[in-house]
């Protein structure tokens, strides 16, 4: 990789009209949402059907922790460009195209290991799929924030992005389950991989200047060679790190019988303790201090310098706000299978029912974020999300029927679409425009750290309190986010006098 071109190249690749820009971010949301269920909900259903222990299935939920740490490589997306792709299409779109290739390759690999005969191999390709999906989100989020710096401009873009994202999630989840039921899990993953590949030619047509066809093909060829090298390096690095992690886990005796709940809670609290200890020093930093000028750490230091101790309740709020969404995603499919539903019925619910419900929720959430004060909109989102979780308690006790699963799915998707749209706007308004990719990656990643840690221990929790207790708890944790609203509603970031 080489130093990134300036913002002009990114703007040249952006559509000229507002409608075209919304369509672009709808496509980017679709591209990021399509693979998400394939390493989360669909993978949980696949492992359940292969009789993998529920506690181990919960551990696979920790694959979703990878997006939580996207801030660790987000500065690379801001600082570097992909040879060929970025020179012609701009920095943001260059990374997006690389990530899309990584998504397709990882999904094909998951297709040909769909027997789950080797769980470490299944985990390897699930982690790679999560990594490239997250990288696409980092680049797309940075581009979205650059093009929409105010709530009025950000609301429509966030809605378009989430429409695409959530429609792809439910479409891939639905399609994969139905194909798996009538063909095989290998076929299911190949079908979704083919759908993901369709975005590449559409993205390659973006660019408004009059560059010749020859230059475009040179850019594509150079980009493909560079991408192949980067993807191969990613596989090797992930395999080495994964082997080390599994060896360490075996050495300390972690297995399906391990109760990880206490460790998860300690790990979840640790960042708050460390940040509280570091804040006094951060607040005293001068504008020219190395920690505020380094391209690697300055974006993150800036968050805590601007918000000070108020950053702690902000981070606590965002940690609880999406709790219900994440925990539902982790165990909803094992619950439905345990309740007696077949994959086709679940797939129809995730497609025909979930898609329109989610779209209505996203549209309403974006409208509320623009029309109401954000704290009020956030409170509505938290309450709606809680109800979306509690509906699964009814599903568990009700006799299996199409009406029950369709109703539960519709409310769940509506609720989490609504809260998700409001949440995206809120996080975008916290970001300093100087570092959109890094800061949004950190805030959105931190928001899912505690929920995904708890989701990984979901099998242990379900075993202790049952299916009904699990979903009562997850909804209650989402609702608890409103306790922080009186504090964050008064939050005003500090301005740099320099």
Tab-separated table of N, CA and C in Angstrom, residues 3 6 28 47-48 75 96 103 121 157 169 176 183 194 200 218-219 254 257 260 263 301 390 417 421 445 447 471 484:
chain	number	residue	atom	x	y	z
A	3	UNK	N	0.843	5.901	0.321
A	3	UNK	CA	0.102	7.016	0.905
A	3	UNK	C	-1.126	7.355	0.088
A	6	UNK	N	-5.656	12.558	-2.087
A	6	UNK	CA	-6.464	13.488	-1.311
A	6	UNK	C	-7.949	13.234	-1.515
A	28	UNK	N	-23.944	0.173	-0.610
A	28	UNK	CA	-22.860	-0.131	0.324
A	28	UNK	C	-23.391	-0.804	1.584
A	47	UNK	N	-24.419	-24.603	13.012
A	47	UNK	CA	-23.766	-25.359	14.079
A	47	UNK	C	-24.787	-26.111	14.930
A	48	UNK	N	-25.957	-25.501	15.150
A	48	UNK	CA	-27.015	-26.175	15.902
A	48	UNK	C	-27.472	-27.437	15.181
A	75	UNK	N	-7.345	3.396	11.279
A	75	UNK	CA	-6.403	4.428	10.816
A	75	UNK	C	-5.706	4.070	9.509
A	96	UNK	N	-13.190	-0.280	-0.271
A	96	UNK	CA	-14.464	-0.982	-0.358
A	96	UNK	C	-14.372	-2.146	-1.351
A	103	UNK	N	-14.701	-10.510	1.177
A	103	UNK	CA	-15.980	-11.093	1.592
A	103	UNK	C	-16.335	-12.295	0.722
A	121	UNK	N	-11.224	-24.711	11.673
A	121	UNK	CA	-11.251	-24.229	10.292
A	121	UNK	C	-12.500	-23.388	10.041
A	157	UNK	N	-28.835	9.711	4.625
A	157	UNK	CA	-27.768	8.792	4.245
A	157	UNK	C	-27.737	7.579	5.182
A	169	UNK	N	-29.219	-8.232	5.293
A	169	UNK	CA	-29.138	-9.183	6.401
A	169	UNK	C	-30.292	-10.173	6.370
A	176	UNK	N	-30.341	-18.135	2.766
A	176	UNK	CA	-29.415	-19.185	3.169
A	176	UNK	C	-30.138	-20.325	3.882
A	183	UNK	N	-31.264	-27.881	-0.132
A	183	UNK	CA	-30.068	-28.347	-0.840
A	183	UNK	C	-29.001	-28.720	0.190
A	194	UNK	N	-22.180	-15.547	-4.342
A	194	UNK	CA	-22.459	-15.058	-5.700
A	194	UNK	C	-23.201	-13.729	-5.646
A	200	UNK	N	-19.563	-5.861	-7.092
A	200	UNK	CA	-18.273	-5.401	-7.616
A	200	UNK	C	-18.383	-4.682	-8.958
A	218	UNK	N	-6.361	-1.069	-16.444
A	218	UNK	CA	-5.065	-1.099	-15.748
A	218	UNK	C	-5.288	-1.010	-14.240
A	219	UNK	N	-6.194	-0.118	-13.820
A	219	UNK	CA	-6.494	0.027	-12.395
A	219	UNK	C	-7.066	-1.264	-11.831
A	254	UNK	N	-10.071	-24.148	28.810
A	254	UNK	CA	-11.365	-23.664	28.317
A	254	UNK	C	-11.983	-24.724	27.414
A	257	UNK	N	-17.494	-26.981	28.775
A	257	UNK	CA	-17.962	-27.009	30.159
A	257	UNK	C	-17.564	-25.749	30.945
A	260	UNK	N	-18.064	-18.969	31.234
A	260	UNK	CA	-17.288	-17.759	30.933
A	260	UNK	C	-17.966	-16.480	31.400
A	263	UNK	N	-15.878	-14.096	33.773
A	263	UNK	CA	-14.726	-13.529	33.066
A	263	UNK	C	-15.171	-12.462	32.077
A	301	UNK	N	-7.474	9.631	21.179
A	301	UNK	CA	-7.207	10.557	22.279
A	301	UNK	C	-8.139	11.764	22.186
A	390	UNK	N	-38.404	-9.000	24.171
A	390	UNK	CA	-39.351	-9.727	25.022
A	390	UNK	C	-40.356	-10.538	24.215
A	417	UNK	N	-34.528	-2.164	13.721
A	417	UNK	CA	-34.300	-1.221	12.630
A	417	UNK	C	-34.474	0.211	13.096
A	421	UNK	N	-31.258	2.999	13.327
A	421	UNK	CA	-31.187	4.245	12.564
A	421	UNK	C	-30.907	5.436	13.479
A	445	UNK	N	-17.522	0.444	17.361
A	445	UNK	CA	-16.942	-0.801	17.832
A	445	UNK	C	-17.093	-0.974	19.330
A	447	UNK	N	-19.350	0.257	21.147
A	447	UNK	CA	-20.764	0.053	21.451
A	447	UNK	C	-21.129	-1.422	21.493
A	471	UNK	N	-34.148	-13.952	27.288
A	471	UNK	CA	-34.713	-12.846	26.515
A	471	UNK	C	-35.349	-11.775	27.403
A	484	UNK	N	-28.894	6.545	31.357
A	484	UNK	CA	-27.762	7.433	31.081
A	484	UNK	C	-28.176	8.680	30.302
